[in-house]
mmCIF file of N, CA and C in Angstrom:
data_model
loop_
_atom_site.group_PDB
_atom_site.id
_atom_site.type_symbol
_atom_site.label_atom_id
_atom_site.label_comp_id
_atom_site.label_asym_id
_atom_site.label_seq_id
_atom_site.Cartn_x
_atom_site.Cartn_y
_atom_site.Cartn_z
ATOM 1 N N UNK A 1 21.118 13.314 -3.452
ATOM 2 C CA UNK A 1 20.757 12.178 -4.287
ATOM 3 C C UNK A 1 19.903 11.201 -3.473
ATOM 4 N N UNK A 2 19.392 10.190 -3.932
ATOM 5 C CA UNK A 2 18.284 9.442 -3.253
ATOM 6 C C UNK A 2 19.574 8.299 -3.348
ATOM 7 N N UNK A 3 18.908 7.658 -1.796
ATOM 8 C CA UNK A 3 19.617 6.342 -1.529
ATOM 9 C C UNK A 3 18.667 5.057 -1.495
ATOM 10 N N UNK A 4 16.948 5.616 -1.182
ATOM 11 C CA UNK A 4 16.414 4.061 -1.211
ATOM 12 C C UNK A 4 14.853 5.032 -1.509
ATOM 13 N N UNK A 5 13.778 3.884 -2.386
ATOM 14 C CA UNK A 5 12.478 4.486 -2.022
ATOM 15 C C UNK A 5 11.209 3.111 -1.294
ATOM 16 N N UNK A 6 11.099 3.786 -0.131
ATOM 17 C CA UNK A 6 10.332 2.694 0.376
ATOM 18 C C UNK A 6 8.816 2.819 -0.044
ATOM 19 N N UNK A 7 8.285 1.731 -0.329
ATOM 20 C CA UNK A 7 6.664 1.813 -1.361
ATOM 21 C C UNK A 7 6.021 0.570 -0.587
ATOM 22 N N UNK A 8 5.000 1.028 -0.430
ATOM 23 C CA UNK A 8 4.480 0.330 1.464
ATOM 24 C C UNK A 8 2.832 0.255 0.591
ATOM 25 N N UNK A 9 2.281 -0.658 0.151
ATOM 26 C CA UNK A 9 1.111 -1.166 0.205
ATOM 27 C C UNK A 9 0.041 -1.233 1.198
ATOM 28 N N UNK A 10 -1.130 -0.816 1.314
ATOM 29 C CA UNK A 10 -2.059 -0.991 2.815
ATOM 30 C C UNK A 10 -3.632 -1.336 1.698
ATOM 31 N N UNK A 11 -4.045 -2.178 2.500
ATOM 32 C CA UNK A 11 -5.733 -2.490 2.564
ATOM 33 C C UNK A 11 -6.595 -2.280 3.550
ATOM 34 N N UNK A 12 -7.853 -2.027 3.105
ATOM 35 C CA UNK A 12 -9.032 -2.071 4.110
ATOM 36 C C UNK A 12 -8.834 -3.605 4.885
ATOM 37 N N UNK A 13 -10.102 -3.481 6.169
ATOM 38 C CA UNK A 13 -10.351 -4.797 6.670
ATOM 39 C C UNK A 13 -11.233 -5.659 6.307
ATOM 40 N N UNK A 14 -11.912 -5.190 5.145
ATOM 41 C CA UNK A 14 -12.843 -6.311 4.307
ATOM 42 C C UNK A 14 -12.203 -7.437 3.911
ATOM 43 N N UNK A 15 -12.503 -8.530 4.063
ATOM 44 C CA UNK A 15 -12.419 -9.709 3.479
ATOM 45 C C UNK A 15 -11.211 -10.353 4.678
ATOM 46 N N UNK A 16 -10.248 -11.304 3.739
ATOM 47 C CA UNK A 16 -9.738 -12.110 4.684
ATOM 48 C C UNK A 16 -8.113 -11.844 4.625
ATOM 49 N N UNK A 17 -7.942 -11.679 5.972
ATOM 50 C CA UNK A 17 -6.297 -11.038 6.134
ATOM 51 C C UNK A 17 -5.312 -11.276 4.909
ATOM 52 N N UNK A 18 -5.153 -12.935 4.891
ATOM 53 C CA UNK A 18 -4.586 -12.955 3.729
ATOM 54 C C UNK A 18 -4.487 -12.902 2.392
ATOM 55 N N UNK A 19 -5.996 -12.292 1.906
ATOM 56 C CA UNK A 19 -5.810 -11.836 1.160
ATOM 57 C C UNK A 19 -5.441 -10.546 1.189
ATOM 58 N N UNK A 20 -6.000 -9.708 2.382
ATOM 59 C CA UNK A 20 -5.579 -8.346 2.242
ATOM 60 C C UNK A 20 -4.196 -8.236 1.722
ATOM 61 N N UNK A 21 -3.400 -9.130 2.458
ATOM 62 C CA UNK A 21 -1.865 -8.828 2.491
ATOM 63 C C UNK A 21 -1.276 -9.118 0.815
ATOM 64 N N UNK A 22 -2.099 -9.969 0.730
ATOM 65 C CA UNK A 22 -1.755 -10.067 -0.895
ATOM 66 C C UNK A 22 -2.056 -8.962 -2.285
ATOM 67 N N UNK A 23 -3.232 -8.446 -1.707
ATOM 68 C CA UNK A 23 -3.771 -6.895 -2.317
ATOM 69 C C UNK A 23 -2.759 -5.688 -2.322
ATOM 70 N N UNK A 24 -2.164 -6.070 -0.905
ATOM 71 C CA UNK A 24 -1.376 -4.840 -0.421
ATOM 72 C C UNK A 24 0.006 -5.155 -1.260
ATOM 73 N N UNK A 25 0.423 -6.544 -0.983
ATOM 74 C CA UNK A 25 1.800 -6.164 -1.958
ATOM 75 C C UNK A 25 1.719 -5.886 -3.348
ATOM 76 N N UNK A 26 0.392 -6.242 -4.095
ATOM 77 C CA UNK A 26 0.169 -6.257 -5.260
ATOM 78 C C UNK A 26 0.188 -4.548 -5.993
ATOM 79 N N UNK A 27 -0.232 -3.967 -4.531
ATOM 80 C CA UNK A 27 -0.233 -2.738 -4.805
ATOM 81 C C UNK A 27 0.930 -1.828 -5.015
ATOM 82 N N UNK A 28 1.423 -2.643 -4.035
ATOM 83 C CA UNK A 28 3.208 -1.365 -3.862
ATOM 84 C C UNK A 28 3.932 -2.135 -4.757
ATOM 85 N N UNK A 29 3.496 -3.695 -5.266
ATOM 86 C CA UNK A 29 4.433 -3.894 -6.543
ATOM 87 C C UNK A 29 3.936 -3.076 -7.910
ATOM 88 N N UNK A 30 2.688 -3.265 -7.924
ATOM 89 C CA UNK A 30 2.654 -2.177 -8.691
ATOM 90 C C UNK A 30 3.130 -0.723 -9.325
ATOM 91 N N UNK A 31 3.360 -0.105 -8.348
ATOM 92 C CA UNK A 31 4.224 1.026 -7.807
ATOM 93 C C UNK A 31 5.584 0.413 -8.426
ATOM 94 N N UNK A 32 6.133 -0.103 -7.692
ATOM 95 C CA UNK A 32 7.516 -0.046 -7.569
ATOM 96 C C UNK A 32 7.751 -0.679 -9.211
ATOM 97 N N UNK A 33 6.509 -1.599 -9.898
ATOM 98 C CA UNK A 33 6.988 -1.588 -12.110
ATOM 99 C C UNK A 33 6.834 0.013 -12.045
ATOM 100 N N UNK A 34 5.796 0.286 -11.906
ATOM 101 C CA UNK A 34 5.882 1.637 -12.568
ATOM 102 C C UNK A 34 6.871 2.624 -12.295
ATOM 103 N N UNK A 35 7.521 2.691 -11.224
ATOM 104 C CA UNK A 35 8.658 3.510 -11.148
ATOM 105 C C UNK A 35 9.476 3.015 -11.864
ATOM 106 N N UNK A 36 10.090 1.643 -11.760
ATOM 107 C CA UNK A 36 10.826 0.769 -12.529
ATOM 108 C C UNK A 36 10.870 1.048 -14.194
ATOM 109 N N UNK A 37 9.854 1.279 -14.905
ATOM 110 C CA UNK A 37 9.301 2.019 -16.311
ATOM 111 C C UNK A 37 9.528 2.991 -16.564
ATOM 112 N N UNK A 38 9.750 3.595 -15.330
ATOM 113 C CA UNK A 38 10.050 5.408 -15.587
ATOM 114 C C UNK A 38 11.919 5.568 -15.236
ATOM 115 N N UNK A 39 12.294 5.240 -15.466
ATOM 116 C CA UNK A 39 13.851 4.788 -15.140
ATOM 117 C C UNK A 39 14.305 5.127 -14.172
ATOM 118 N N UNK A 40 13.569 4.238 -12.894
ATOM 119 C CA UNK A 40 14.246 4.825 -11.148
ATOM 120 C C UNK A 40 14.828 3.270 -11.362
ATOM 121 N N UNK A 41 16.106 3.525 -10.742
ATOM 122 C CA UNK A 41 16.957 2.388 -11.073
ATOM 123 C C UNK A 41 16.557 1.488 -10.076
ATOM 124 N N UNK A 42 16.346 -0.117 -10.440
ATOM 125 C CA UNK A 42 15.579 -1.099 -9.124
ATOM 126 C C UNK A 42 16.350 -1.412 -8.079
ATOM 127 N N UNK A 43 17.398 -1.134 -7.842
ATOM 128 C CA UNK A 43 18.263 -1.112 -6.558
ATOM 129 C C UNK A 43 17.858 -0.269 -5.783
ATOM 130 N N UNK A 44 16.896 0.978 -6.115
ATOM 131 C CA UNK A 44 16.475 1.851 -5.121
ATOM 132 C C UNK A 44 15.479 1.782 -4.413
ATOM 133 N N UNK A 45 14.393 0.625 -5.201
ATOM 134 C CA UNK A 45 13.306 0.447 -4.750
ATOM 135 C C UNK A 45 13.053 -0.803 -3.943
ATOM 136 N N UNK A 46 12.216 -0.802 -3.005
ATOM 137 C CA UNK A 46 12.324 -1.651 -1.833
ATOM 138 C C UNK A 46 9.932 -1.794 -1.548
ATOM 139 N N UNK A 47 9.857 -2.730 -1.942
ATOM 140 C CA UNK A 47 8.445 -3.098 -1.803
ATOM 141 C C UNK A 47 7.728 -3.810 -0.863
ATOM 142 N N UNK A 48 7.322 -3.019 -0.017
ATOM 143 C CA UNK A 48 6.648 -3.691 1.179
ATOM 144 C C UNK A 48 4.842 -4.202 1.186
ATOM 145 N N UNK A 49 4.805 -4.920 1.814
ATOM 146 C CA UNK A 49 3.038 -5.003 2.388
ATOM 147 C C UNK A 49 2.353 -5.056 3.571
ATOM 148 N N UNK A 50 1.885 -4.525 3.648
ATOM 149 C CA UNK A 50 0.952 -3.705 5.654
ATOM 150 C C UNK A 50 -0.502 -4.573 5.813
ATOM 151 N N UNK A 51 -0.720 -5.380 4.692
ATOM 152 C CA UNK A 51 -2.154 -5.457 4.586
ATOM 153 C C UNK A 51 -3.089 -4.643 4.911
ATOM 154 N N UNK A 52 -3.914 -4.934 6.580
ATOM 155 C CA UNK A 52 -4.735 -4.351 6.882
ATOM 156 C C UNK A 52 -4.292 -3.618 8.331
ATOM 157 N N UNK A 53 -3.487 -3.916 8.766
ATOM 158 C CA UNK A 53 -2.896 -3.368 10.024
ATOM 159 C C UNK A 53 -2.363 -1.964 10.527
ATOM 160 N N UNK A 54 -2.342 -1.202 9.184
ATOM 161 C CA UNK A 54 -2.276 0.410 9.387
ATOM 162 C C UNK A 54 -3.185 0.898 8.717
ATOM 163 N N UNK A 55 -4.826 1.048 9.612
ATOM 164 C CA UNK A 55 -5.462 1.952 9.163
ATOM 165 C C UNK A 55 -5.533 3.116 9.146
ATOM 166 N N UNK A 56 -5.570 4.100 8.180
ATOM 167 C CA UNK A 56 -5.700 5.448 8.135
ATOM 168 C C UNK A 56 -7.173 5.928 9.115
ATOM 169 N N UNK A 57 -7.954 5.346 8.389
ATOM 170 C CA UNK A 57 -9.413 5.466 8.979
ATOM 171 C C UNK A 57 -10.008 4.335 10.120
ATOM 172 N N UNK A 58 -11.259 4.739 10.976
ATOM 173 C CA UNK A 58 -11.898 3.205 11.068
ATOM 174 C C UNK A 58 -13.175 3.756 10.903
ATOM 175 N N UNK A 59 -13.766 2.785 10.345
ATOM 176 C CA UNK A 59 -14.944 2.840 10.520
ATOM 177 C C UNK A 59 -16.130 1.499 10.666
ATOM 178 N N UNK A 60 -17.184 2.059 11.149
ATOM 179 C CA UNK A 60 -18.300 1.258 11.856
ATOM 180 C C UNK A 60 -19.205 0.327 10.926
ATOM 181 N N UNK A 61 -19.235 -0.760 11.184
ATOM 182 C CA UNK A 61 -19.846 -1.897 10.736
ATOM 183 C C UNK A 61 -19.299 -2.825 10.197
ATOM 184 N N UNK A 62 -19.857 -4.332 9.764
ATOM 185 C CA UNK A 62 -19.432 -5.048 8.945
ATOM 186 C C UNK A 62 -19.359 -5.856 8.166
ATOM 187 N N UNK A 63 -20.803 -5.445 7.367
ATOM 188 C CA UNK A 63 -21.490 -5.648 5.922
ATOM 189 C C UNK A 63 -20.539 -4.992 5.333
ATOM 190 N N UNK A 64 -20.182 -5.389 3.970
ATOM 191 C CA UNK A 64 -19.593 -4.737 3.086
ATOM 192 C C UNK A 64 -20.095 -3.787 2.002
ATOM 193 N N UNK A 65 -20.953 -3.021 2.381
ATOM 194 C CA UNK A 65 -22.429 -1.959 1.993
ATOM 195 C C UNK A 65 -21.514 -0.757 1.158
ATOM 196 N N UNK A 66 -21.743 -0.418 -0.154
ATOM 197 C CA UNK A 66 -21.045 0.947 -0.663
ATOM 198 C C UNK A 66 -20.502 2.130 0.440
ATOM 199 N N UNK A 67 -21.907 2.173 1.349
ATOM 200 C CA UNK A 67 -21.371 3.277 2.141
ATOM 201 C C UNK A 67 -19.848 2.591 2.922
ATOM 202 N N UNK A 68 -19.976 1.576 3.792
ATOM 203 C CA UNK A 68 -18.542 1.214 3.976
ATOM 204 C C UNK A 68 -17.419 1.108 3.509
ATOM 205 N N UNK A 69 -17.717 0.838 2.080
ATOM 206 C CA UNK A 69 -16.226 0.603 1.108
ATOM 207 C C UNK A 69 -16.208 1.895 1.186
ATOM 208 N N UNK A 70 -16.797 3.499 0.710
ATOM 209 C CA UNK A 70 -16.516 4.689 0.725
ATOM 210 C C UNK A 70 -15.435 5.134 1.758
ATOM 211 N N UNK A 71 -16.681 4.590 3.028
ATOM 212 C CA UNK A 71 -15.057 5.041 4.182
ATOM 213 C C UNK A 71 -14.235 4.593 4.506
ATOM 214 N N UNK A 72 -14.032 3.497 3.870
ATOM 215 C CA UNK A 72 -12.452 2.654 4.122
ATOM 216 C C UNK A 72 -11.429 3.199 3.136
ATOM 217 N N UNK A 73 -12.130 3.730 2.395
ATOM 218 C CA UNK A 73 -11.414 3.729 0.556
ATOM 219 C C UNK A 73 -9.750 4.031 1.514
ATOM 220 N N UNK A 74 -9.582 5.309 2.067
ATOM 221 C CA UNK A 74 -8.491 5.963 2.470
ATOM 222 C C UNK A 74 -7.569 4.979 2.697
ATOM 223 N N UNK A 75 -8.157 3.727 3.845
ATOM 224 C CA UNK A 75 -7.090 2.582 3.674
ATOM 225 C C UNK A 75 -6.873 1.832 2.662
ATOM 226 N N UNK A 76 -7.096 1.467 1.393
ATOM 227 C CA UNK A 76 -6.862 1.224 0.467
ATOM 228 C C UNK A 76 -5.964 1.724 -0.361
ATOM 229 N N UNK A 77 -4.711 1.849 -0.038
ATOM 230 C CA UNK A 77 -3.488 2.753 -0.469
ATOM 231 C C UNK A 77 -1.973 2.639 -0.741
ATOM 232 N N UNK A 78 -0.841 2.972 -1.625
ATOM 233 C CA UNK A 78 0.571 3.264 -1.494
ATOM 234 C C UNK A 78 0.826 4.174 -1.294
ATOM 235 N N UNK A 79 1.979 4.118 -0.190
ATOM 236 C CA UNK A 79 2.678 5.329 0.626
ATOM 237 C C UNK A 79 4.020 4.776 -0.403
ATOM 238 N N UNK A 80 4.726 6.052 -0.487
ATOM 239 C CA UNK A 80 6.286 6.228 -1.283
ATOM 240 C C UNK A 80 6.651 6.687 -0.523
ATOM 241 N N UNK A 81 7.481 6.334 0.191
ATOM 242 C CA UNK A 81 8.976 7.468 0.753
ATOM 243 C C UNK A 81 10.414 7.606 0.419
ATOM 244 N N UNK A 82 10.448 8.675 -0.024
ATOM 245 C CA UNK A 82 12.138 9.073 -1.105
ATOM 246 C C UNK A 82 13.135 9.054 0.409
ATOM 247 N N UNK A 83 13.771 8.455 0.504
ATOM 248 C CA UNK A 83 15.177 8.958 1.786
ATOM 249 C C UNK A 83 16.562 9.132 0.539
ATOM 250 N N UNK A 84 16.809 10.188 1.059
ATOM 251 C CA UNK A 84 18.499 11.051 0.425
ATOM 252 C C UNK A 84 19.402 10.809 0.973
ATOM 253 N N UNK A 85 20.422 10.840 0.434
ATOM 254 C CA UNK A 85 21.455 11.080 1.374
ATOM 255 C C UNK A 85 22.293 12.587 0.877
ATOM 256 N N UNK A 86 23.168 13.069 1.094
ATOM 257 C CA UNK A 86 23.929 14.229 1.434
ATOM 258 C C UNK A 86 25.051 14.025 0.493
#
């Protein structure tokens, strides 16, 4: 059976930290209604925000040019992790 699901928000490094961080929780709250909608009971869910501080990718420059948003996209993301117990 599942005992907790952790839902972890992340942003690129465009713009300004705090907003990132605000993007990022917006994201894993997101997540965590929509699980909430699908009947995962809300005691299980636990909603975090990373802002910009775990990038998946990096990449070079820092104009905010299409080609850059492309390769950041990856950091722009929710991670879910189901933990069980026995």
């Amino acid at each position: 059976s599942i005992s907790k699901i952790t839902i972890t928000g992340h942003a690129d490094r465009l713009g300004l930290d705090a907003a990132n961080q605000i993007l990022s929780r917006r994201r894993a709250e997101t997540v965590q209604r929509y699980l909430a909608s699908k009947a995962v009971p809300a005691a299980l869910l636990q909603a975090y925000a990373k802002g910009e501080s775990e990038p998946m990718v990096n990449c070079s420059g820092d104009r905010p040019t299409a080609k850059l948003k492309a390769c950041l996209a990856p950091n722009r993301r929710v991670e879910v992790v189901v933990d069980g117990r026995e």
